[in-house]
mmCIF file with all atom_site columns, C-alpha atoms in Angstrom:
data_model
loop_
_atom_site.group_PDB
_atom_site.id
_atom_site.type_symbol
_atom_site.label_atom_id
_atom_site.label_alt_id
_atom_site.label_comp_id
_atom_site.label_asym_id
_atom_site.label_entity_id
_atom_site.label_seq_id
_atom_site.pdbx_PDB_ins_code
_atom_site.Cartn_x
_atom_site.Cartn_y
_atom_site.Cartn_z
_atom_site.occupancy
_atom_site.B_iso_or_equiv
_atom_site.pdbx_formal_charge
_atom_site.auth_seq_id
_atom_site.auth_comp_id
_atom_site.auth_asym_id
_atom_site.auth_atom_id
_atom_site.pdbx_PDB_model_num
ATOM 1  C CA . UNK A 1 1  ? 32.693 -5.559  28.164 1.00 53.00 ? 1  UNK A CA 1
ATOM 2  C CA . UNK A 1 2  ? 29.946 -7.612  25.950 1.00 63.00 ? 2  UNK A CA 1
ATOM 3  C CA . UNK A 1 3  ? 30.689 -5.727  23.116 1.00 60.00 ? 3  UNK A CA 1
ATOM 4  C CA . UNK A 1 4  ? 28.177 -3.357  22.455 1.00 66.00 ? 4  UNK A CA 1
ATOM 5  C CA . UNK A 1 5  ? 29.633 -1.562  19.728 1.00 68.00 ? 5  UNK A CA 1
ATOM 6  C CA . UNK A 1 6  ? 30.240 -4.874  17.677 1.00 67.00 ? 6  UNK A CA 1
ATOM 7  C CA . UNK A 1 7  ? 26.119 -5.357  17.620 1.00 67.00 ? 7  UNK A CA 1
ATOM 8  C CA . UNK A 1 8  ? 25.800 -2.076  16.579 1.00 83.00 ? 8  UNK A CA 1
ATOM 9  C CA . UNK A 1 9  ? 28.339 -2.546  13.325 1.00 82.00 ? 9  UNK A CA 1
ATOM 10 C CA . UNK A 1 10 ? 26.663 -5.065  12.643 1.00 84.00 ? 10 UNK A CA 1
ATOM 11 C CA . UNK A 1 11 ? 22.581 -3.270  12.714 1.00 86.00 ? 11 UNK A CA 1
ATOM 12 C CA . UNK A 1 12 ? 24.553 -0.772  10.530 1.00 85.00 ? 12 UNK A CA 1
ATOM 13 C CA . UNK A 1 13 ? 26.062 -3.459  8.116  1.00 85.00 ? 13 UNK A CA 1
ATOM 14 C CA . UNK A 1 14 ? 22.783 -4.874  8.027  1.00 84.00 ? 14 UNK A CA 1
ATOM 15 C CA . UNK A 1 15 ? 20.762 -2.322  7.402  1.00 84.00 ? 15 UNK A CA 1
ATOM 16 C CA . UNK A 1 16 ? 23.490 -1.089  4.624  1.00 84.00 ? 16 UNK A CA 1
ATOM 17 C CA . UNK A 1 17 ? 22.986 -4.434  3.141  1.00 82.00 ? 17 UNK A CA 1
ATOM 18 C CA . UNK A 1 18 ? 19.363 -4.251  3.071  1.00 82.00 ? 18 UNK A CA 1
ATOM 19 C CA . UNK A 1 19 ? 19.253 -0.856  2.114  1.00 83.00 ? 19 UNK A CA 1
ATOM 20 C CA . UNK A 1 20 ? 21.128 -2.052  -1.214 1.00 76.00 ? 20 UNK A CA 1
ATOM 21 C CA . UNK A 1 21 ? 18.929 -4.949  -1.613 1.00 76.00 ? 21 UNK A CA 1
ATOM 22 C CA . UNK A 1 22 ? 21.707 -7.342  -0.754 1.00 74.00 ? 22 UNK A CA 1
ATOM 23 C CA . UNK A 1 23 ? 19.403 -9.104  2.314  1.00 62.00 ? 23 UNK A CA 1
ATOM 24 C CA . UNK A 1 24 ? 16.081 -9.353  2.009  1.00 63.00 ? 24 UNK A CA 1
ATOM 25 C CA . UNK A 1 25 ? 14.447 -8.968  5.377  1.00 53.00 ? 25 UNK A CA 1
ATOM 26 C CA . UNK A 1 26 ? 11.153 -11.484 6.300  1.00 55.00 ? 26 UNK A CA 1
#
């Protein structure tokens, strides 16, 4: 298994962060 889900927690946690201005996105 590559690990799908993993890349997908981390879109989410990504997109959270961004969301809440945390990461800034280029």
């Amino acid at each position: 298994m590559p690990g799908e889900p993993v890349l997908e927690v981390e879109d989410l946690k990504t997109i959270f962060l961004t969301r809440h201005g945390v990461i800034k996105a280029v």
